GROMACS .gro file of C-alpha atoms in nm:
model
  306
    1UNK     CA    1   0.033   0.012  -0.002
    2UNK     CA    2   0.291   0.245   0.049
    3UNK     CA    3   0.562   0.072  -0.097
    4UNK     CA    4   0.463   0.144  -0.475
    5UNK     CA    5   0.616   0.417  -0.730
    6UNK     CA    6   0.518   0.778  -0.619
    7UNK     CA    7   0.385   0.631  -0.292
    8UNK     CA    8   0.708   0.569  -0.128
    9UNK     CA    9   0.830   0.901  -0.251
   10UNK     CA   10   0.552   1.086  -0.083
   11UNK     CA   11   0.623   0.865   0.237
   12UNK     CA   12   0.947   0.923   0.243
   13UNK     CA   13   0.920   1.296   0.189
   14UNK     CA   14   0.683   1.322   0.460
   15UNK     CA   15   0.947   1.135   0.693
   16UNK     CA   16   1.202   1.383   0.612
   17UNK     CA   17   0.994   1.686   0.645
   18UNK     CA   18   1.098   1.951   0.902
   19UNK     CA   19   0.749   2.111   0.939
   20UNK     CA   20   0.389   2.003   0.991
   21UNK     CA   21   0.307   2.211   0.679
   22UNK     CA   22   0.551   2.024   0.485
   23UNK     CA   23   0.468   1.678   0.614
   24UNK     CA   24   0.075   1.791   0.505
   25UNK     CA   25   0.195   1.857   0.154
   26UNK     CA   26   0.357   1.507   0.146
   27UNK     CA   27   0.056   1.354   0.306
   28UNK     CA   28  -0.183   1.507   0.040
   29UNK     CA   29   0.040   1.325  -0.239
   30UNK     CA   30  -0.071   1.004  -0.026
   31UNK     CA   31  -0.405   1.068   0.023
   32UNK     CA   32  -0.553   0.969  -0.309
   33UNK     CA   33  -0.362   0.673  -0.339
   34UNK     CA   34  -0.521   0.574   0.024
   35UNK     CA   35  -0.867   0.663  -0.074
   36UNK     CA   36  -0.859   0.517  -0.391
   37UNK     CA   37  -0.741   0.155  -0.198
   38UNK     CA   38  -1.006   0.176   0.020
   39UNK     CA   39  -1.296   0.260  -0.203
   40UNK     CA   40  -1.173  -0.055  -0.424
   41UNK     CA   41  -1.161  -0.256  -0.090
   42UNK     CA   42  -1.529  -0.147   0.010
   43UNK     CA   43  -1.643  -0.218  -0.343
   44UNK     CA   44  -1.506  -0.584  -0.325
   45UNK     CA   45  -1.628  -0.638  -0.008
   46UNK     CA   46  -1.985  -0.529  -0.109
   47UNK     CA   47  -2.116  -0.422   0.243
   48UNK     CA   48  -1.930  -0.657   0.462
   49UNK     CA   49  -1.757  -0.514   0.744
   50UNK     CA   50  -1.393  -0.387   0.741
   51UNK     CA   51  -1.153  -0.279   0.982
   52UNK     CA   52  -0.875  -0.043   0.882
   53UNK     CA   53  -0.576  -0.003   1.132
   54UNK     CA   54  -0.380   0.303   1.095
   55UNK     CA   55  -0.027   0.319   1.005
   56UNK     CA   56   0.167   0.075   1.242
   57UNK     CA   57   0.551   0.020   1.111
   58UNK     CA   58   0.837   0.216   1.228
   59UNK     CA   59   0.919   0.486   1.014
   60UNK     CA   60   1.284   0.348   0.968
   61UNK     CA   61   1.114   0.088   0.732
   62UNK     CA   62   1.049   0.328   0.477
   63UNK     CA   63   1.363   0.505   0.433
   64UNK     CA   64   1.602   0.389   0.197
   65UNK     CA   65   1.934   0.227   0.296
   66UNK     CA   66   2.148   0.181  -0.029
   67UNK     CA   67   2.385   0.445  -0.123
   68UNK     CA   68   2.234   0.532  -0.480
   69UNK     CA   69   1.882   0.510  -0.336
   70UNK     CA   70   2.010   0.798  -0.052
   71UNK     CA   71   2.159   1.007  -0.317
   72UNK     CA   72   1.853   1.006  -0.548
   73UNK     CA   73   1.616   1.081  -0.256
   74UNK     CA   74   1.822   1.375  -0.156
   75UNK     CA   75   1.832   1.496  -0.499
   76UNK     CA   76   1.458   1.488  -0.516
   77UNK     CA   77   1.419   1.634  -0.187
   78UNK     CA   78   1.694   1.914  -0.256
   79UNK     CA   79   1.913   1.815   0.044
   80UNK     CA   80   2.253   1.701   0.081
   81UNK     CA   81   2.301   1.323   0.077
   82UNK     CA   82   2.484   1.359   0.414
   83UNK     CA   83   2.173   1.548   0.567
   84UNK     CA   84   1.945   1.269   0.453
   85UNK     CA   85   2.194   1.026   0.616
   86UNK     CA   86   2.175   1.203   0.942
   87UNK     CA   87   1.789   1.171   0.915
   88UNK     CA   88   1.802   0.833   0.842
   89UNK     CA   89   2.045   0.751   1.141
   90UNK     CA   90   1.819   0.972   1.353
   91UNK     CA   91   1.519   0.720   1.319
   92UNK     CA   92   1.736   0.393   1.398
   93UNK     CA   93   1.599   0.236   1.717
   94UNK     CA   94   1.759  -0.025   1.915
   95UNK     CA   95   1.446  -0.206   1.966
   96UNK     CA   96   1.185  -0.069   1.696
   97UNK     CA   97   0.913  -0.310   1.732
   98UNK     CA   98   0.866  -0.140   2.087
   99UNK     CA   99   0.976   0.212   1.970
  100UNK     CA  100   0.799   0.509   1.762
  101UNK     CA  101   0.541   0.313   1.587
  102UNK     CA  102   0.180   0.259   1.617
  103UNK     CA  103  -0.042   0.530   1.766
  104UNK     CA  104   0.290   0.684   1.863
  105UNK     CA  105   0.326   0.808   1.509
  106UNK     CA  106  -0.031   0.984   1.551
  107UNK     CA  107   0.078   1.151   1.870
  108UNK     CA  108   0.398   1.281   1.721
  109UNK     CA  109   0.270   1.365   1.379
  110UNK     CA  110  -0.166   1.426   1.402
  111UNK     CA  111  -0.160   1.495   1.030
  112UNK     CA  112  -0.096   1.115   0.957
  113UNK     CA  113  -0.412   1.029   1.143
  114UNK     CA  114  -0.573   1.347   0.976
  115UNK     CA  115  -0.477   1.222   0.625
  116UNK     CA  116  -0.598   0.867   0.704
  117UNK     CA  117  -0.908   0.915   0.869
  118UNK     CA  118  -0.997   1.170   0.559
  119UNK     CA  119  -0.908   0.874   0.318
  120UNK     CA  120  -1.116   0.623   0.501
  121UNK     CA  121  -1.443   0.842   0.548
  122UNK     CA  122  -1.433   0.963   0.206
  123UNK     CA  123  -1.400   0.634   0.051
  124UNK     CA  124  -1.680   0.515   0.257
  125UNK     CA  125  -1.892   0.823   0.156
  126UNK     CA  126  -1.814   0.730  -0.210
  127UNK     CA  127  -1.896   0.375  -0.229
  128UNK     CA  128  -2.227   0.444  -0.011
  129UNK     CA  129  -2.319   0.662  -0.273
  130UNK     CA  130  -2.239   0.432  -0.563
  131UNK     CA  131  -2.409   0.155  -0.373
  132UNK     CA  132  -2.656   0.289  -0.100
  133UNK     CA  133  -2.733  -0.099  -0.018
  134UNK     CA  134  -2.413  -0.142   0.090
  135UNK     CA  135  -2.451   0.074   0.420
  136UNK     CA  136  -2.104   0.108   0.508
  137UNK     CA  137  -1.980   0.178   0.862
  138UNK     CA  138  -1.613   0.252   0.848
  139UNK     CA  139  -1.433   0.112   1.138
  140UNK     CA  140  -1.076   0.254   1.236
  141UNK     CA  141  -0.873   0.087   1.442
  142UNK     CA  142  -0.580   0.256   1.641
  143UNK     CA  143  -0.293   0.037   1.701
  144UNK     CA  144  -0.047  -0.009   1.978
  145UNK     CA  145  -0.235   0.162   2.279
  146UNK     CA  146  -0.108   0.137   2.639
  147UNK     CA  147  -0.271   0.426   2.812
  148UNK     CA  148  -0.614   0.581   2.791
  149UNK     CA  149  -0.499   0.936   2.746
  150UNK     CA  150  -0.298   0.852   2.400
  151UNK     CA  151  -0.610   0.656   2.250
  152UNK     CA  152  -0.841   0.961   2.369
  153UNK     CA  153  -0.577   1.228   2.212
  154UNK     CA  154  -0.569   0.987   1.869
  155UNK     CA  155  -0.951   0.923   1.877
  156UNK     CA  156  -1.021   1.304   1.906
  157UNK     CA  157  -0.838   1.349   1.575
  158UNK     CA  158  -1.048   1.105   1.409
  159UNK     CA  159  -1.374   1.203   1.527
  160UNK     CA  160  -1.296   1.586   1.471
  161UNK     CA  161  -1.197   1.507   1.110
  162UNK     CA  162  -1.462   1.259   1.026
  163UNK     CA  163  -1.765   1.475   1.202
  164UNK     CA  164  -1.614   1.776   0.989
  165UNK     CA  165  -1.616   1.569   0.658
  166UNK     CA  166  -1.956   1.444   0.723
  167UNK     CA  167  -2.090   1.775   0.800
  168UNK     CA  168  -1.925   1.935   0.496
  169UNK     CA  169  -2.080   1.702   0.262
  170UNK     CA  170  -2.426   1.682   0.443
  171UNK     CA  171  -2.370   1.303   0.491
  172UNK     CA  172  -2.505   1.093   0.772
  173UNK     CA  173  -2.293   0.768   0.843
  174UNK     CA  174  -2.217   0.581   1.146
  175UNK     CA  175  -1.829   0.513   1.179
  176UNK     CA  176  -1.662   0.325   1.464
  177UNK     CA  177  -1.331   0.399   1.618
  178UNK     CA  178  -1.125   0.087   1.830
  179UNK     CA  179  -0.800  -0.033   1.916
  180UNK     CA  180  -0.552  -0.312   1.882
  181UNK     CA  181  -0.503  -0.470   2.207
  182UNK     CA  182  -0.166  -0.555   2.189
  183UNK     CA  183   0.028  -0.451   2.513
  184UNK     CA  184  -0.042  -0.614   2.818
  185UNK     CA  185  -0.112  -0.296   3.015
  186UNK     CA  186  -0.402  -0.238   2.777
  187UNK     CA  187  -0.561  -0.545   2.906
  188UNK     CA  188  -0.491  -0.470   3.263
  189UNK     CA  189  -0.676  -0.094   3.195
  190UNK     CA  190  -0.918  -0.239   2.958
  191UNK     CA  191  -1.220  -0.075   3.126
  192UNK     CA  192  -1.054   0.278   3.083
  193UNK     CA  193  -0.936   0.189   2.729
  194UNK     CA  194  -1.304   0.090   2.657
  195UNK     CA  195  -1.413   0.427   2.727
  196UNK     CA  196  -1.252   0.560   2.415
  197UNK     CA  197  -1.302   0.217   2.191
  198UNK     CA  198  -1.601   0.071   2.052
  199UNK     CA  199  -1.407  -0.257   1.963
  200UNK     CA  200  -1.114  -0.430   2.061
  201UNK     CA  201  -0.900  -0.644   1.816
  202UNK     CA  202  -0.639  -0.869   2.024
  203UNK     CA  203  -0.328  -0.869   1.841
  204UNK     CA  204  -0.173  -1.159   1.992
  205UNK     CA  205   0.152  -1.149   1.784
  206UNK     CA  206   0.261  -0.840   1.997
  207UNK     CA  207   0.088  -0.912   2.292
  208UNK     CA  208   0.259  -1.247   2.286
  209UNK     CA  209   0.594  -1.077   2.237
  210UNK     CA  210   0.538  -0.850   2.536
  211UNK     CA  211   0.382  -1.098   2.784
  212UNK     CA  212   0.704  -1.324   2.733
  213UNK     CA  213   0.984  -1.046   2.668
  214UNK     CA  214   1.108  -1.205   2.359
  215UNK     CA  215   1.087  -1.095   2.011
  216UNK     CA  216   0.895  -1.341   1.767
  217UNK     CA  217   1.181  -1.260   1.502
  218UNK     CA  218   1.489  -1.346   1.756
  219UNK     CA  219   1.304  -1.629   1.967
  220UNK     CA  220   1.376  -1.910   1.688
  221UNK     CA  221   1.721  -1.927   1.782
  222UNK     CA  222   1.653  -2.049   2.131
  223UNK     CA  223   1.323  -2.205   2.137
  224UNK     CA  224   1.427  -2.542   2.015
  225UNK     CA  225   1.635  -2.595   2.341
  226UNK     CA  226   1.321  -2.508   2.517
  227UNK     CA  227   1.129  -2.782   2.320
  228UNK     CA  228   1.396  -3.030   2.410
  229UNK     CA  229   1.406  -2.963   2.749
  230UNK     CA  230   1.024  -2.963   2.792
  231UNK     CA  231   0.996  -2.608   2.911
  232UNK     CA  232   0.762  -2.503   2.617
  233UNK     CA  233   0.529  -2.750   2.444
  234UNK     CA  234   0.455  -2.541   2.146
  235UNK     CA  235   0.542  -2.275   1.983
  236UNK     CA  236   0.362  -1.952   2.181
  237UNK     CA  237   0.351  -1.764   1.848
  238UNK     CA  238   0.167  -2.057   1.685
  239UNK     CA  239  -0.056  -2.163   1.941
  240UNK     CA  240  -0.218  -1.933   2.189
  241UNK     CA  241  -0.051  -1.945   2.565
  242UNK     CA  242  -0.401  -1.959   2.763
  243UNK     CA  243  -0.241  -1.982   3.090
  244UNK     CA  244  -0.065  -1.651   3.057
  245UNK     CA  245  -0.154  -1.439   2.730
  246UNK     CA  246  -0.501  -1.600   2.746
  247UNK     CA  247  -0.524  -1.474   3.095
  248UNK     CA  248  -0.465  -1.111   2.962
  249UNK     CA  249  -0.752  -1.153   2.685
  250UNK     CA  250  -0.964  -1.286   2.959
  251UNK     CA  251  -0.906  -0.991   3.178
  252UNK     CA  252  -0.956  -0.717   2.881
  253UNK     CA  253  -1.283  -0.880   2.771
  254UNK     CA  254  -1.408  -0.874   3.132
  255UNK     CA  255  -1.334  -0.533   3.211
  256UNK     CA  256  -1.393  -0.416   2.850
  257UNK     CA  257  -1.749  -0.558   2.874
  258UNK     CA  258  -1.797  -0.390   3.227
  259UNK     CA  259  -1.761  -0.049   3.080
  260UNK     CA  260  -1.929  -0.091   2.772
  261UNK     CA  261  -2.166  -0.402   2.718
  262UNK     CA  262  -2.182  -0.362   2.355
  263UNK     CA  263  -1.802  -0.385   2.262
  264UNK     CA  264  -1.699  -0.592   1.983
  265UNK     CA  265  -1.442  -0.819   2.013
  266UNK     CA  266  -1.197  -0.987   1.745
  267UNK     CA  267  -0.825  -1.124   1.706
  268UNK     CA  268  -0.592  -1.005   1.466
  269UNK     CA  269  -0.277  -1.250   1.412
  270UNK     CA  270  -0.170  -1.592   1.322
  271UNK     CA  271  -0.348  -1.722   1.651
  272UNK     CA  272  -0.693  -1.670   1.475
  273UNK     CA  273  -0.600  -1.983   1.248
  274UNK     CA  274  -0.542  -2.209   1.560
  275UNK     CA  275  -0.900  -2.400   1.622
  276UNK     CA  276  -0.790  -2.425   2.000
  277UNK     CA  277  -0.741  -2.044   2.005
  278UNK     CA  278  -1.104  -2.031   1.820
  279UNK     CA  279  -1.273  -2.218   2.100
  280UNK     CA  280  -1.093  -2.077   2.394
  281UNK     CA  281  -1.150  -1.704   2.273
  282UNK     CA  282  -1.498  -1.774   2.235
  283UNK     CA  283  -1.510  -1.910   2.583
  284UNK     CA  284  -1.351  -1.571   2.693
  285UNK     CA  285  -1.599  -1.373   2.529
  286UNK     CA  286  -1.915  -1.520   2.715
  287UNK     CA  287  -2.277  -1.522   2.672
  288UNK     CA  288  -2.402  -1.371   2.331
  289UNK     CA  289  -2.093  -1.225   2.160
  290UNK     CA  290  -1.983  -1.266   1.820
  291UNK     CA  291  -1.596  -1.271   1.808
  292UNK     CA  292  -1.401  -1.234   1.476
  293UNK     CA  293  -1.101  -1.456   1.455
  294UNK     CA  294  -0.888  -1.438   1.154
  295UNK     CA  295  -1.181  -1.437   0.900
  296UNK     CA  296  -1.398  -1.663   1.094
  297UNK     CA  297  -1.700  -1.539   1.306
  298UNK     CA  298  -1.764  -1.769   1.642
  299UNK     CA  299  -2.120  -1.739   1.784
  300UNK     CA  300  -2.122  -1.803   2.140
  301UNK     CA  301  -2.497  -1.905   2.248
  302UNK     CA  302  -2.591  -1.749   2.568
  303UNK     CA  303  -2.583  -1.956   2.867
  304UNK     CA  304  -2.892  -2.059   3.038
  305UNK     CA  305  -2.932  -1.931   3.418
  306UNK     CA  306  -2.943  -2.242   3.636
   0.00000   0.00000   0.00000
């Protein structure tokens, strides 16, 4: 979505910008691509629900690394190659997956959230006009939240931007703002998070990483020894750890439902393809909840009172 042709150039232009005005100018180049992508997806889905996650990867993933690419971008940006190298070095993080990514990008650069909200809402308006029977309800997901106030900060940007777009175009359309539950702290304070979120999507890949304290990308170097010594019976990134990570999910479901009874629940991650995870998570949802898991929908019937 971001790495093709002129798109990656605009992303890189946004990253190396010094001011909010420069970033907005670069983001305005990305906006039509984003909106066009969302319109096409809405058309293909024909009214089926779609959750759109805001930009999540750390920014260093978008900048060039090869000398010739750095020189080319520097020329386009009208800066020196050395200046660009310093910017790229400044983006370096020792642990990027726990660094400047997810909602932290929107807190630092609110204009990113404004652009993506504009693309999502305008795409939904356009396709709803083409196909009123679709009745599209945009679902906007803010990733990597660990604190209620940061979610509130980004949600306010989304709501302000979306409401203005709808008012200016005289359109009535419902939309929802939710979050990815992938930080243990978010699960522990899920009742507070639920004040700002209309749905939870459990990002079990990152939640597993942070709960165990090891990287999914590096764990393969030592997990085999854990299997051989019977410390672990299975890969926690392939099968949900119900004793630890699962308890965080249960806690978040219970606290979230206490604050917002109609909250939607789902899973985003490889665990959604594991049958044992499907059964476990549907039990965690309890009563009459519908839980979206990796493209599968689990309906748990309401328990009869004894």
